[in-house]
mmCIF file of C-alpha atoms in Angstrom:
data_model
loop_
_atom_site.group_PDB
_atom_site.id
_atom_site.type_symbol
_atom_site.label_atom_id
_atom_site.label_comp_id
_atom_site.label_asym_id
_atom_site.label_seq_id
_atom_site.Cartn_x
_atom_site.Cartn_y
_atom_site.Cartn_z
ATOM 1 C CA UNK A 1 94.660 112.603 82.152
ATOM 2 C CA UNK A 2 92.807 114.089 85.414
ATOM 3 C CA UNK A 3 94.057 114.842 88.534
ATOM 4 C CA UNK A 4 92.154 112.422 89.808
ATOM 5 C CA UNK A 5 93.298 109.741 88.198
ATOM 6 C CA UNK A 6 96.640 110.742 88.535
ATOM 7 C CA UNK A 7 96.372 110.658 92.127
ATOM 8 C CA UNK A 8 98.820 108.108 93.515
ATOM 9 C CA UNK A 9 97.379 105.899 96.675
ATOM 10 C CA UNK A 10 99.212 103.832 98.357
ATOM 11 C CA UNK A 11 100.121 100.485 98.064
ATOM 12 C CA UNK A 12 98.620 99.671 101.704
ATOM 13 C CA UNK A 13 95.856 100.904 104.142
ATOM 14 C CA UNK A 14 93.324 100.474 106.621
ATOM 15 C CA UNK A 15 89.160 100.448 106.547
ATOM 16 C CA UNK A 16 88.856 103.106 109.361
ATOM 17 C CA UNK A 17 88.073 101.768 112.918
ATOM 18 C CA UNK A 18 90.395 100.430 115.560
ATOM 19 C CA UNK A 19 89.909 99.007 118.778
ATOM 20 C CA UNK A 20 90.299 100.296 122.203
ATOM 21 C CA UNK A 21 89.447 104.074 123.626
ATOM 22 C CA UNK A 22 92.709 105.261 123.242
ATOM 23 C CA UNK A 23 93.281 107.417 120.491
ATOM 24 C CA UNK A 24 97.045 108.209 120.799
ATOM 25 C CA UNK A 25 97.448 104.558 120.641
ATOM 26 C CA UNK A 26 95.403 104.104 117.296
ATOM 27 C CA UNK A 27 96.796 106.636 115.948
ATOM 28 C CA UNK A 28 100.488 105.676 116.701
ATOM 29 C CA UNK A 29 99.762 102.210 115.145
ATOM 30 C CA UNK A 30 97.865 103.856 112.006
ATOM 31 C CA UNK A 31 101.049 105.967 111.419
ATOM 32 C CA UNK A 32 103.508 103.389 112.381
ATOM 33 C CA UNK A 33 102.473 100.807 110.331
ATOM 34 C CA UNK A 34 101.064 102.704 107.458
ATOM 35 C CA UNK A 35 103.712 105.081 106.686
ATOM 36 C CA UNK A 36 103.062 105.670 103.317
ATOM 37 C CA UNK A 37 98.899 105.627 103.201
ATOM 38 C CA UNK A 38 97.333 106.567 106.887
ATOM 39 C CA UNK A 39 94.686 107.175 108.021
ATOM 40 C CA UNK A 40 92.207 108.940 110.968
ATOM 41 C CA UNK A 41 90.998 106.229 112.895
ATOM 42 C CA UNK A 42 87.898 105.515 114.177
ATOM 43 C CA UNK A 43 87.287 104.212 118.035
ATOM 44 C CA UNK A 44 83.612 102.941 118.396
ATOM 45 C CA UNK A 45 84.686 101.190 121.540
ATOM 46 C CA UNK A 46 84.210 104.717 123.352
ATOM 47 C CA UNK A 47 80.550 104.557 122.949
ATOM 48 C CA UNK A 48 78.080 106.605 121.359
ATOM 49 C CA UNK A 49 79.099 109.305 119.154
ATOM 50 C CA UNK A 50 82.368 107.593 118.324
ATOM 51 C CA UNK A 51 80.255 104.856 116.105
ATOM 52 C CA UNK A 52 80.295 105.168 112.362
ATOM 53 C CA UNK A 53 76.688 106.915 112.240
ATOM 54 C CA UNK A 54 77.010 109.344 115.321
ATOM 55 C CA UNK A 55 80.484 110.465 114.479
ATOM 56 C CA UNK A 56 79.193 111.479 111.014
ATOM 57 C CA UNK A 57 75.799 112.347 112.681
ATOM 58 C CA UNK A 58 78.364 114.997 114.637
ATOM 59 C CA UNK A 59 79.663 116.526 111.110
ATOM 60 C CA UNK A 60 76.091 117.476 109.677
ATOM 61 C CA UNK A 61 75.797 121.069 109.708
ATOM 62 C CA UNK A 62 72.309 122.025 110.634
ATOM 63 C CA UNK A 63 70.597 119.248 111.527
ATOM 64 C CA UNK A 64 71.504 117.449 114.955
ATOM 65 C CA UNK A 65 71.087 114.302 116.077
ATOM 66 C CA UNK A 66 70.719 112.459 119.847
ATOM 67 C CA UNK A 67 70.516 108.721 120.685
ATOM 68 C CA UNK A 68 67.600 106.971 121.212
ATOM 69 C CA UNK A 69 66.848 103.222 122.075
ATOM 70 C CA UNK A 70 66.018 102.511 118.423
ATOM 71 C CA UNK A 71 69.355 104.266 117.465
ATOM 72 C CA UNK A 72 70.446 107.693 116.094
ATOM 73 C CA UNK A 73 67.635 110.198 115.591
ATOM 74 C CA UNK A 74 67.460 113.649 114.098
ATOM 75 C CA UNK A 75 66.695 116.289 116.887
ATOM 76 C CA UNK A 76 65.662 119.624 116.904
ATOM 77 C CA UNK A 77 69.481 120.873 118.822
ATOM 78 C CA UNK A 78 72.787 120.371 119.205
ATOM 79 C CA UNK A 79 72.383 118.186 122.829
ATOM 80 C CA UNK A 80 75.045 116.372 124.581
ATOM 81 C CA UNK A 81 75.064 113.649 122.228
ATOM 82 C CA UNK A 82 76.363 115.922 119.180
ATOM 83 C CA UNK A 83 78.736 117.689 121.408
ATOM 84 C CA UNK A 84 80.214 114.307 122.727
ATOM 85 C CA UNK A 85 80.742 113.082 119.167
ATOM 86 C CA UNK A 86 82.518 115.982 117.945
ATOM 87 C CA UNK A 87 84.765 116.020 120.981
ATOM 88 C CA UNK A 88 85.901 113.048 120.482
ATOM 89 C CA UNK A 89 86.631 114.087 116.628
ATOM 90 C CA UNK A 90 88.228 117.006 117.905
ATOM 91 C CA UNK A 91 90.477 115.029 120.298
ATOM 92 C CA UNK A 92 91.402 112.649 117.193
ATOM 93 C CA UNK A 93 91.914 115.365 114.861
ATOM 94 C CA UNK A 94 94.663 116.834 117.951
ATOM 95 C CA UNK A 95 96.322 113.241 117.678
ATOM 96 C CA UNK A 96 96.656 113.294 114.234
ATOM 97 C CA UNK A 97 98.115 116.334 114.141
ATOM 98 C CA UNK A 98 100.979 115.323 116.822
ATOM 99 C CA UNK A 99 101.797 111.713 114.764
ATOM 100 C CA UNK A 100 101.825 113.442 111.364
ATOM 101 C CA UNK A 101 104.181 116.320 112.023
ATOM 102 C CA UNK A 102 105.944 117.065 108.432
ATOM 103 C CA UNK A 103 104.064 114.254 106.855
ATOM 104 C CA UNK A 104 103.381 114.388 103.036
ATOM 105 C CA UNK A 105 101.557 111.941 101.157
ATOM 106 C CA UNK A 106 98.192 110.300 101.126
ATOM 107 C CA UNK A 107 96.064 110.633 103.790
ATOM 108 C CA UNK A 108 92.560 108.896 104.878
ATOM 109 C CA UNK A 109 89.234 110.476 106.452
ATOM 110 C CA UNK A 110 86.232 108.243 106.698
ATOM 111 C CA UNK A 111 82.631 109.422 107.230
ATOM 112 C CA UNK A 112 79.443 107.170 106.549
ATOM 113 C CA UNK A 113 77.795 107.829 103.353
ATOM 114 C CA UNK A 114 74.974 109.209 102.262
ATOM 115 C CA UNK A 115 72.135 106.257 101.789
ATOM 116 C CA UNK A 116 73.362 104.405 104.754
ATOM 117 C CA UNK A 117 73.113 107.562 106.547
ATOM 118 C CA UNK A 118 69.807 107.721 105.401
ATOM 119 C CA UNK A 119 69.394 104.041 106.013
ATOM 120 C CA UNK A 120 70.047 103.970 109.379
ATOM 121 C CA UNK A 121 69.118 107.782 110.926
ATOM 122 C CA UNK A 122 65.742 107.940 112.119
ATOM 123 C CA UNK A 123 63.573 110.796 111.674
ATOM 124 C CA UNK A 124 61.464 112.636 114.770
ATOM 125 C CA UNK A 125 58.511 110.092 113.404
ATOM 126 C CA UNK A 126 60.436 106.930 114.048
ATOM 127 C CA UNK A 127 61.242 106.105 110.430
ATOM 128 C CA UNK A 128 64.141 105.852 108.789
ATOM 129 C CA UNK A 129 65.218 109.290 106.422
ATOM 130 C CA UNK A 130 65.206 106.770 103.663
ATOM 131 C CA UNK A 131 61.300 106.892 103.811
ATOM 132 C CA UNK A 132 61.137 110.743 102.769
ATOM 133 C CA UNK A 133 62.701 111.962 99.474
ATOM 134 C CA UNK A 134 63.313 115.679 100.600
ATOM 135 C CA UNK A 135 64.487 114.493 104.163
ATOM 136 C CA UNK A 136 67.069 112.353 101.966
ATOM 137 C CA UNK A 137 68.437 115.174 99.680
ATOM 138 C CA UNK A 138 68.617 117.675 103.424
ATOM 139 C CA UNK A 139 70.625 114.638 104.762
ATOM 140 C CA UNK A 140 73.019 114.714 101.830
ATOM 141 C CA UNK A 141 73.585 118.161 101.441
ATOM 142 C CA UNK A 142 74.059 118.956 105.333
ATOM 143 C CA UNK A 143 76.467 115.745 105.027
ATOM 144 C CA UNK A 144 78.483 117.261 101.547
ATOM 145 C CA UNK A 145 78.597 120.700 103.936
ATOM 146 C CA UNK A 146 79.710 119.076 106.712
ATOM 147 C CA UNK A 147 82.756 116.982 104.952
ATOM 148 C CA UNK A 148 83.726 120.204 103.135
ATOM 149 C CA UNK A 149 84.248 121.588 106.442
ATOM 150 C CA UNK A 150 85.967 118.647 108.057
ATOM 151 C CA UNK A 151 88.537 117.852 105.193
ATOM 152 C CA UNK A 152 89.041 121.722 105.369
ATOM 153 C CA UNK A 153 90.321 121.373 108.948
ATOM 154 C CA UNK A 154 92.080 118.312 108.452
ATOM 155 C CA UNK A 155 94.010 119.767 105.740
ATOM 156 C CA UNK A 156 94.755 122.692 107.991
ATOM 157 C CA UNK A 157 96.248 120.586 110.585
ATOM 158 C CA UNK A 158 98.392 118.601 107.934
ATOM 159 C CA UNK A 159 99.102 120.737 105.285
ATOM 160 C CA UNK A 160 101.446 118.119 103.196
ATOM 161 C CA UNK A 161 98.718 116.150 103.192
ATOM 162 C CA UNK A 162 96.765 114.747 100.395
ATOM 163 C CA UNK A 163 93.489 114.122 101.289
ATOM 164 C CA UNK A 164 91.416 111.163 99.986
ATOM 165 C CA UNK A 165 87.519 110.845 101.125
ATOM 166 C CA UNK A 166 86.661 107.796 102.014
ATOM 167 C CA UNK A 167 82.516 107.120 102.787
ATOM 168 C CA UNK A 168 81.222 104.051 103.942
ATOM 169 C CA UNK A 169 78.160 102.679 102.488
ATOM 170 C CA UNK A 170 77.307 99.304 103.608
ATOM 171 C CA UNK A 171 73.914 99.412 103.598
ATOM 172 C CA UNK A 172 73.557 100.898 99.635
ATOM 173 C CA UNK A 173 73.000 97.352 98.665
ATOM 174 C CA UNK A 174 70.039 97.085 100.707
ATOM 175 C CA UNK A 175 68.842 100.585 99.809
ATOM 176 C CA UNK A 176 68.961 100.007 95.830
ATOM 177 C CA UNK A 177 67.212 96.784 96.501
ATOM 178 C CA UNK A 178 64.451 97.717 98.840
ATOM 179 C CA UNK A 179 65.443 95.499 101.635
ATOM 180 C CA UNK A 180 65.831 98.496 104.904
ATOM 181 C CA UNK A 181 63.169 97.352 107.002
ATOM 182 C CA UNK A 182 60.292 100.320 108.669
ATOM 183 C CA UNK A 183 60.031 101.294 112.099
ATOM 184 C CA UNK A 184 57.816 98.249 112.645
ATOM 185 C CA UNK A 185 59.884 95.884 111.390
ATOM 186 C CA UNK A 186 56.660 94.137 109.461
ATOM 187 C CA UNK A 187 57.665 96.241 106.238
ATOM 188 C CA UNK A 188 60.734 97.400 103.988
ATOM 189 C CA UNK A 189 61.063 100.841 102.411
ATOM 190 C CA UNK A 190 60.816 100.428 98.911
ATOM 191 C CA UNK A 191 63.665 100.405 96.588
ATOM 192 C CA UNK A 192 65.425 103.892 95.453
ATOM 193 C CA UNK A 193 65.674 104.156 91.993
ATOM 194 C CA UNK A 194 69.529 103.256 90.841
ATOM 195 C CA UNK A 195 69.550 106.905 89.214
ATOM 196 C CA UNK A 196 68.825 109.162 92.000
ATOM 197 C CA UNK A 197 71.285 106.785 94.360
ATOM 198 C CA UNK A 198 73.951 107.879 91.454
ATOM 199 C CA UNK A 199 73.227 111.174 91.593
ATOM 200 C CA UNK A 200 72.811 111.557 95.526
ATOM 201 C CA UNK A 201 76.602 110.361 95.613
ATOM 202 C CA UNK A 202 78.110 112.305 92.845
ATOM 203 C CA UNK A 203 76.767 115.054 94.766
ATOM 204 C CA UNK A 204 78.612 114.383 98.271
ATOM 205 C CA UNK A 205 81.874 113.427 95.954
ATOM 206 C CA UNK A 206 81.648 116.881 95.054
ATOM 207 C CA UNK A 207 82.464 117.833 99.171
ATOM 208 C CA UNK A 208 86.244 117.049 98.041
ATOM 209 C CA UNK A 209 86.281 118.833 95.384
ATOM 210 C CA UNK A 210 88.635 117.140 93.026
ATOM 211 C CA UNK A 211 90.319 115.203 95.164
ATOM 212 C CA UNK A 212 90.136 111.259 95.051
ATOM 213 C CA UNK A 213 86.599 109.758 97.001
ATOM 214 C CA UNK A 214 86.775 106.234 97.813
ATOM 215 C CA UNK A 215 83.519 104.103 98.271
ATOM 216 C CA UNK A 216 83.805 100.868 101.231
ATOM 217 C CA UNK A 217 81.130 98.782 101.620
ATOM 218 C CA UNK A 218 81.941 95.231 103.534
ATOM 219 C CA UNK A 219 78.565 93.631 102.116
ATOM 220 C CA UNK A 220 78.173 91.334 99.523
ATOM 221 C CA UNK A 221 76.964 92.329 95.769
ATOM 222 C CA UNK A 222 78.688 96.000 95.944
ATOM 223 C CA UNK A 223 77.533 97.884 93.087
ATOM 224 C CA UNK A 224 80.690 98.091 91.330
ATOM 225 C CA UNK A 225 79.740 100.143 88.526
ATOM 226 C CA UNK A 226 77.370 102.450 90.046
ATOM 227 C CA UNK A 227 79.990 103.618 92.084
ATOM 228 C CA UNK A 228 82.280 103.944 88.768
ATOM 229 C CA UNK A 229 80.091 106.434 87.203
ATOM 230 C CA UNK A 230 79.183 107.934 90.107
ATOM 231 C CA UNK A 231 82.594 109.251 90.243
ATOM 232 C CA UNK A 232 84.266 107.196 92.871
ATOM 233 C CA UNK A 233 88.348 107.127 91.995
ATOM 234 C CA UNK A 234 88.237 103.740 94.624
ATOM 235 C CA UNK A 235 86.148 101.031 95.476
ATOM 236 C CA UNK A 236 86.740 99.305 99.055
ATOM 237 C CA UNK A 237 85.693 95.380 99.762
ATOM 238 C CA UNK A 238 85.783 92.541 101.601
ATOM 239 C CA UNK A 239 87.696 90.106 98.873
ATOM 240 C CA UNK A 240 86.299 87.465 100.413
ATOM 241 C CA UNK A 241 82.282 88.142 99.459
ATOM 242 C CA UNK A 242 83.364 87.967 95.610
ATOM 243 C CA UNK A 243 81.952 85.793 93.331
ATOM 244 C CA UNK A 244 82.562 85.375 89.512
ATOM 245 C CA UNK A 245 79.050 87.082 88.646
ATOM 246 C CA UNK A 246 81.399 90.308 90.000
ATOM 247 C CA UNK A 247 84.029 89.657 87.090
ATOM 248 C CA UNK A 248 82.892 91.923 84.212
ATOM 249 C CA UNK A 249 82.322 95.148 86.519
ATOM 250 C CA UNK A 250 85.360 94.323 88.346
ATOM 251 C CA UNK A 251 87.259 93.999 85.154
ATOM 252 C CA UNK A 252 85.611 97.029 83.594
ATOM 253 C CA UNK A 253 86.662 99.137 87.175
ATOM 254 C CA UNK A 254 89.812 98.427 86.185
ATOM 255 C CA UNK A 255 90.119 99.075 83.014
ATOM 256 C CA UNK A 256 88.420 102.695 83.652
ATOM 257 C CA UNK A 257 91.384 103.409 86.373
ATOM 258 C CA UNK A 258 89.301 102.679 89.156
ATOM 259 C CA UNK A 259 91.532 101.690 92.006
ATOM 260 C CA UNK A 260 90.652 98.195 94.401
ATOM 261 C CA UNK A 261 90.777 98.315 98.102
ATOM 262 C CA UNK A 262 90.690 94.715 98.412
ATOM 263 C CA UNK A 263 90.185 93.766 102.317
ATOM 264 C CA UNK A 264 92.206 90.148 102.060
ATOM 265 C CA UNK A 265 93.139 90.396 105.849
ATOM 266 C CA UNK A 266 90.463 89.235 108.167
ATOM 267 C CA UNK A 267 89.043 92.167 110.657
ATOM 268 C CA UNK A 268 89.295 89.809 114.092
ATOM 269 C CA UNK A 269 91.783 87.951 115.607
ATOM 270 C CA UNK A 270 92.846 84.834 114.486
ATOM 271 C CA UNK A 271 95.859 82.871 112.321
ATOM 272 C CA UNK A 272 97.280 85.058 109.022
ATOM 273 C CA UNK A 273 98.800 83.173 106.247
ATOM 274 C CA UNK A 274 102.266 84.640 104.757
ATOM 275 C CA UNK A 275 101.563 87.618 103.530
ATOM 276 C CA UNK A 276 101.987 86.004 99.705
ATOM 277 C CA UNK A 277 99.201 83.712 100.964
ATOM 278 C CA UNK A 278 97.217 86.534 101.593
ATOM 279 C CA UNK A 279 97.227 87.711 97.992
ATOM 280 C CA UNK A 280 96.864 84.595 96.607
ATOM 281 C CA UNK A 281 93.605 85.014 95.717
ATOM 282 C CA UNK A 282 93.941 88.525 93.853
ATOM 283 C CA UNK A 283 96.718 87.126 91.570
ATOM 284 C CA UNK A 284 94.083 84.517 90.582
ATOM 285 C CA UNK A 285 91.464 87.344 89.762
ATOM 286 C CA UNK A 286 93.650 89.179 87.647
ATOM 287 C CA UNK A 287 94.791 86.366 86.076
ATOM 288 C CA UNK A 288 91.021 85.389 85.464
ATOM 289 C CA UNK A 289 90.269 88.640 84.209
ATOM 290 C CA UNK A 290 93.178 89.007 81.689
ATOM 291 C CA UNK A 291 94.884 91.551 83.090
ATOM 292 C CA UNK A 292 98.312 92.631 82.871
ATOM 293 C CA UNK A 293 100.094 91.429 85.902
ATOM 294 C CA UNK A 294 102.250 94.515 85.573
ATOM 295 C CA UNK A 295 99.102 96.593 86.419
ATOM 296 C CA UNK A 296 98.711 94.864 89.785
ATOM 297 C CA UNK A 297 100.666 97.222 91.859
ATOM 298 C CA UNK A 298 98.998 100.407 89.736
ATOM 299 C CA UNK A 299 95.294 99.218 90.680
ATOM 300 C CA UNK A 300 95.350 97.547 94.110
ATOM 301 C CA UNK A 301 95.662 98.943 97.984
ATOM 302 C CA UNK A 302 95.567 96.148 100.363
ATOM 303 C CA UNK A 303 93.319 96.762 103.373
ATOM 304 C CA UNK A 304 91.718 93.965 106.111
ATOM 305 C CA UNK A 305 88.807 93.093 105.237
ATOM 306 C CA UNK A 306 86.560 95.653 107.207
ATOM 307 C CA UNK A 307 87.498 97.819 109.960
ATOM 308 C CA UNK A 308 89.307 96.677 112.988
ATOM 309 C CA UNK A 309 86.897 97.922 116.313
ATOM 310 C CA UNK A 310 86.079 93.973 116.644
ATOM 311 C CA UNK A 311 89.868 92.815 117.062
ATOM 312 C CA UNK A 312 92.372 92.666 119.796
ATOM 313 C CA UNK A 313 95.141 95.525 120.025
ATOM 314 C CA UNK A 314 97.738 93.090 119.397
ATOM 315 C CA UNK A 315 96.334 91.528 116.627
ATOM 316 C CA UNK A 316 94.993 95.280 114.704
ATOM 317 C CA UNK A 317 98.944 96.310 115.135
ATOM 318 C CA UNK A 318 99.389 92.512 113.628
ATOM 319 C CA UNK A 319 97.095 92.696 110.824
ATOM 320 C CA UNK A 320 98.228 95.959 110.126
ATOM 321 C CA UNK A 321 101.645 95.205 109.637
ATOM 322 C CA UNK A 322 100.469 92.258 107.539
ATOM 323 C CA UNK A 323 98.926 94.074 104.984
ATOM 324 C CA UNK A 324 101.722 96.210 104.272
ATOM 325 C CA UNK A 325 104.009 92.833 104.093
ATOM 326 C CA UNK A 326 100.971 91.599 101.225
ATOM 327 C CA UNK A 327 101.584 94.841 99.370
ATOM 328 C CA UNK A 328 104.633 94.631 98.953
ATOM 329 C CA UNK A 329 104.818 91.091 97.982
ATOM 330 C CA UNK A 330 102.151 91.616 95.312
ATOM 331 C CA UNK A 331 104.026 94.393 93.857
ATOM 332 C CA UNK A 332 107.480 92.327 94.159
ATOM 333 C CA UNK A 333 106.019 89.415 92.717
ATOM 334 C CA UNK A 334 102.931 90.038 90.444
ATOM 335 C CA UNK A 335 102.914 86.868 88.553
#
């Protein structure tokens, strides 16, 4: 067996962002709540450079990026926009740090992937890197550089951690399908063939090494086994978006010791069921599928749905809490 897929996860975590602009705060209630399976959160709230793309944006090693009105677009310098963005990382790394003091166990970095990077970072002509082959493969190997780099430091400043990648890739759907609309908004790029996507990933996998890469995606129709062979260990999704056409790769993920994120808490505020109710809907899968029920703890981390940046405080602490109730009622009671 590899060490990847003898790498244990935990049994609960969350998507990545939180809400709010304080990071001591996220981070108290990432580490509180998730003892066994944290993670570094993400505070979008703060503006840019602490969303999903500029925070990556801020990771790419030779290549820079700035803000425009049309979004995030590759510049010829590191300007204020870059710095900001990796200040903030460096203040959330420094957080980290203080809340995880002797920690050991499985630990969560997030960075946008590399076709949604490419899906959504414009290049000095307007367009989208999506529309230029060799601006795509610079984009993904400045990005594999730049998480080799980051999980480096992060694994300096917990050393008894063990680091899993996640990369978030909700627009891949879009991408492998041709539907990422041009500049203009009158056209769509056309689609990327499903081979080069595979290989494009495999290649930023390879930024951790051997350690464990987890793929989210909060869109519907995620590409289940593309993302197997590709190499991810984990697939992350909104439970919610799955329909029976998703069975057989879902089934097959399974079977191959790919792990399930499934995101059965909803991302904003509003009433939970018990935390059995929550997991109702998983038992039902498996049972569906024909799975051993025994396997059910082995193969599923319970996550909300998608990240938290659009909920109340109260609520992500809430919701947080909840998941790790859902866990441990689905490993306590698998039938």
């Amino acid at each position: 067996m590899s060490e990847k897929s003898q790498f244990r996860f935990g049994a609960a975590t969350g998507v990545g962002s939180m809400p709010g602009g304080d990071v001591h705060e996220a981070v108290k209630t990432v580490t509180g709540s998730f003892e066994d399976f944290p993670f570094l959160p993400e505070l979008p709230a703060r503006g840019p450079g602490a969303d999903m793309i500029g925070r990556t944006a801020g990771m790419l090693v030779e290549l820079y990026a700035r803000v425009e009105p049309s979004g995030w677009r590759i510049g010829d310098r590191p300007g204020r926009d870059t710095k900001r963005a990796r200040s903030w990382l460096g203040q959330d790394l420094d957080a980290l740090e203080e809340y995880t003091q002797g920690y050991e166990g499985p630990l969560k970095v997030q960075a946008v992937g590399p076709w949604t990077l490419a899906a959504q970072l414009e290049l000095r002509n307007g367009e989208v890197a999506l529309s230029d082959p060799g601006a795509c493969r610079d984009l993904a190997a400045s990005l594999a550089e730049g998480l080799r780099l980051h999980l480096a430091e992060v694994g300096r400043r917990v050393p008894g951690a063990r680091l899993v990648l996640q990369l978030d890739e909700p627009s891949l759907t879009d991408v492998l399908r041709g539907r990422v609309r041009s500049a203009s908004g009158y056209r769509t790029h056309r689609a990327v063939d499903r081979q080069l996507v595979e290989s494009g990933l495999r290649d930023v996998f390879g930024a951790h090494g051997a350690g464990p890469v987890v793929v989210h995606s909060c869109a519907p129709d995620v590409p289940f086994a593309l993302l197997r062979r590709a190499g991810a260990q984990a697939v992350s999704f909104d439970f919610s978006l799955l329909t029976e056409r998703d069975d057989e790769a879902i089934g097959e993920a399974v079977e191959s010791g790919t792990r399930l994120f499934t995101g059965v808490v909803p991302g904003t505020d509003g009433p939970l069921s018990d935390p059995a109710g929550s997991v109702m809907g998983v038992r039902t899968l498996w049972r569906r599928l024909g799975l051993r029920p025994g396997l059910l703890a082995e193969a599923v981390t319970v996550t909300p749905a998608c990240g938290l940046a659009g909920a109340s405080p109260e609520y992500a602490r809430t919701a947080s809490a909840h998941c790790v109730r859902a866990a441990r009622s689905l490993a306590d009671n698998p039938e």
